[in-house]
PDB file of C-alpha atoms in Angstrom:
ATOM      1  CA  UNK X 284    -171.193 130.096 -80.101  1.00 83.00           C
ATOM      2  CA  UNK X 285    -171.977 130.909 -83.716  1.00 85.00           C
ATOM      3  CA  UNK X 286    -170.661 128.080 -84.828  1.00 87.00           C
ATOM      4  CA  UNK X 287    -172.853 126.055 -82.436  1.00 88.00           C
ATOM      5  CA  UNK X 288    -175.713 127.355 -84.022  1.00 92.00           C
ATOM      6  CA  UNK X 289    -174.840 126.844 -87.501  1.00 91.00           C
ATOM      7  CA  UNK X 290    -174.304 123.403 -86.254  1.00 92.00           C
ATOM      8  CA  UNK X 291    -177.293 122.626 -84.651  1.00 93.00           C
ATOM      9  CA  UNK X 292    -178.921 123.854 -87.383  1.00 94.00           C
ATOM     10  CA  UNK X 293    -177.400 121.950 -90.146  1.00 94.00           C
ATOM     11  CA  UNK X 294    -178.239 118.500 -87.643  1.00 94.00           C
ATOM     12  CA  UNK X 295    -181.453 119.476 -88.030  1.00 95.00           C
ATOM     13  CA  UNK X 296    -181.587 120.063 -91.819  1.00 96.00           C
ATOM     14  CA  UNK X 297    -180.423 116.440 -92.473  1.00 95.00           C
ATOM     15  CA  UNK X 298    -182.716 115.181 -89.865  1.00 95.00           C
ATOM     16  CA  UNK X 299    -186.061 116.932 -92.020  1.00 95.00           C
ATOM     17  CA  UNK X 300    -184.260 115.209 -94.763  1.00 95.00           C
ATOM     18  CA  UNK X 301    -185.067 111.841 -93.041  1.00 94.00           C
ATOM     19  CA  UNK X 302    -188.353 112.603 -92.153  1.00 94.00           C
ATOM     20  CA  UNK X 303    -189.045 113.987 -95.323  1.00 95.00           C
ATOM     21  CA  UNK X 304    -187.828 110.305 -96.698  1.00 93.00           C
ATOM     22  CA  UNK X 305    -190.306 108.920 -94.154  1.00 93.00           C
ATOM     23  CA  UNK X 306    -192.835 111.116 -95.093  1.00 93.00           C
ATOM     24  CA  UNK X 307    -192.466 110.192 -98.548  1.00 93.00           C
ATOM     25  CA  UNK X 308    -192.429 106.506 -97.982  1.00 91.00           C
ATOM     26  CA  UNK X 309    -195.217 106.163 -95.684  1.00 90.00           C
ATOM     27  CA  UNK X 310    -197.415 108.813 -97.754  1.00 89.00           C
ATOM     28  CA  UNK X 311    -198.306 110.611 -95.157  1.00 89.00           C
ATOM     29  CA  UNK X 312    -196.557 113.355 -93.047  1.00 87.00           C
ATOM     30  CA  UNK X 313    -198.639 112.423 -89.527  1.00 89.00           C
ATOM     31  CA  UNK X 314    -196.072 110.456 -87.753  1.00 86.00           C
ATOM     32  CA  UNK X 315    -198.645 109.236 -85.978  1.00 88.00           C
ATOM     33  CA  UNK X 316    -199.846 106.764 -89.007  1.00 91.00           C
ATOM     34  CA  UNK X 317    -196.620 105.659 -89.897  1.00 90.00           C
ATOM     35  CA  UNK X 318    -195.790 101.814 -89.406  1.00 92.00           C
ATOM     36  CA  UNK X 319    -193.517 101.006 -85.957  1.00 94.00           C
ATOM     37  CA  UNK X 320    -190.214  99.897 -88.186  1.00 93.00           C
ATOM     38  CA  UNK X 321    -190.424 103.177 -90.619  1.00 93.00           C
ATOM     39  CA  UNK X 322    -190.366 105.311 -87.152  1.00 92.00           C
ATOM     40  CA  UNK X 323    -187.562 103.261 -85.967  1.00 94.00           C
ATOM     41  CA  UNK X 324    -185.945 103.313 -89.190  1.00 94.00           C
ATOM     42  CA  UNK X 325    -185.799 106.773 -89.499  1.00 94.00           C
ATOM     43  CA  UNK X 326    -185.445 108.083 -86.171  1.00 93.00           C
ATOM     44  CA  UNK X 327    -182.142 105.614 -86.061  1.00 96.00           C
ATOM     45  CA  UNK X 328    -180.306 107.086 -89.361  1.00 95.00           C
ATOM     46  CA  UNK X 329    -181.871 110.607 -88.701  1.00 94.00           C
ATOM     47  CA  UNK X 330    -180.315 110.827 -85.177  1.00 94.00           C
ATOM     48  CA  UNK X 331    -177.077 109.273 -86.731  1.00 96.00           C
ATOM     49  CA  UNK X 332    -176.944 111.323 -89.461  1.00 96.00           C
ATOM     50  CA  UNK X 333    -177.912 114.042 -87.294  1.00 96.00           C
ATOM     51  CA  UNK X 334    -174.866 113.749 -85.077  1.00 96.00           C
ATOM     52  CA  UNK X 335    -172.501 113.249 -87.662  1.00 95.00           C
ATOM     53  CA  UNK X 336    -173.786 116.581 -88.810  1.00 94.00           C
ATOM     54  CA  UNK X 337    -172.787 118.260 -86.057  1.00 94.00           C
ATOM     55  CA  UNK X 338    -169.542 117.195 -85.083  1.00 94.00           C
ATOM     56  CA  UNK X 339    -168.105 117.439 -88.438  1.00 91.00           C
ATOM     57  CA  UNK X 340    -169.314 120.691 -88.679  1.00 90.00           C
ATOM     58  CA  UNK X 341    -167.870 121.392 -85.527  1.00 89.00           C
ATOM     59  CA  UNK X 342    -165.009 120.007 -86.231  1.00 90.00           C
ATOM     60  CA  UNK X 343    -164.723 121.068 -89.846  1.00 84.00           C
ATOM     61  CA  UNK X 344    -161.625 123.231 -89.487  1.00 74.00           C
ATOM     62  CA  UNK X 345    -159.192 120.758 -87.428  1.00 74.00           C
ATOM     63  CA  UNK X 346    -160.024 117.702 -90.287  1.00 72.00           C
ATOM     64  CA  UNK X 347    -159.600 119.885 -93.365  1.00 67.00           C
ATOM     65  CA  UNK X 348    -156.266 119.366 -94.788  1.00 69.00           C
TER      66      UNK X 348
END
């Protein structure tokens, strides 16, 4: 269950990281004002990245050689 956590967490790390980048990009950290394709943009490869997160941190010990 730990591991779960630490998991979860780290997805959400890299996803901040993409908002962040959004944030950055748009100026402005109210989602709200961003432009439709930046919100897609980063919702896509913050999700993705998100989820790749987690399962290789899942997954971290049976891909290690």
């Amino acid at each position: 269950m730990k591991k779960f956590i630490l998991a979860t967490i780290a997805g959400l790390y890299s996803f901040a990281l993409w908002y962040i980048i959004g944030a950055f990009y748009s100026t402005s950290f109210d989602i709200t004002s961003w432009s439709v394709e930046t919100r897609a943009v980063i919702s896509m490869f913050g999700g993705l990245t998100s989820f790749i997160t987690i399962i290789t941190y899942i997954m971290w010990d049976d891909i290690k050689p």
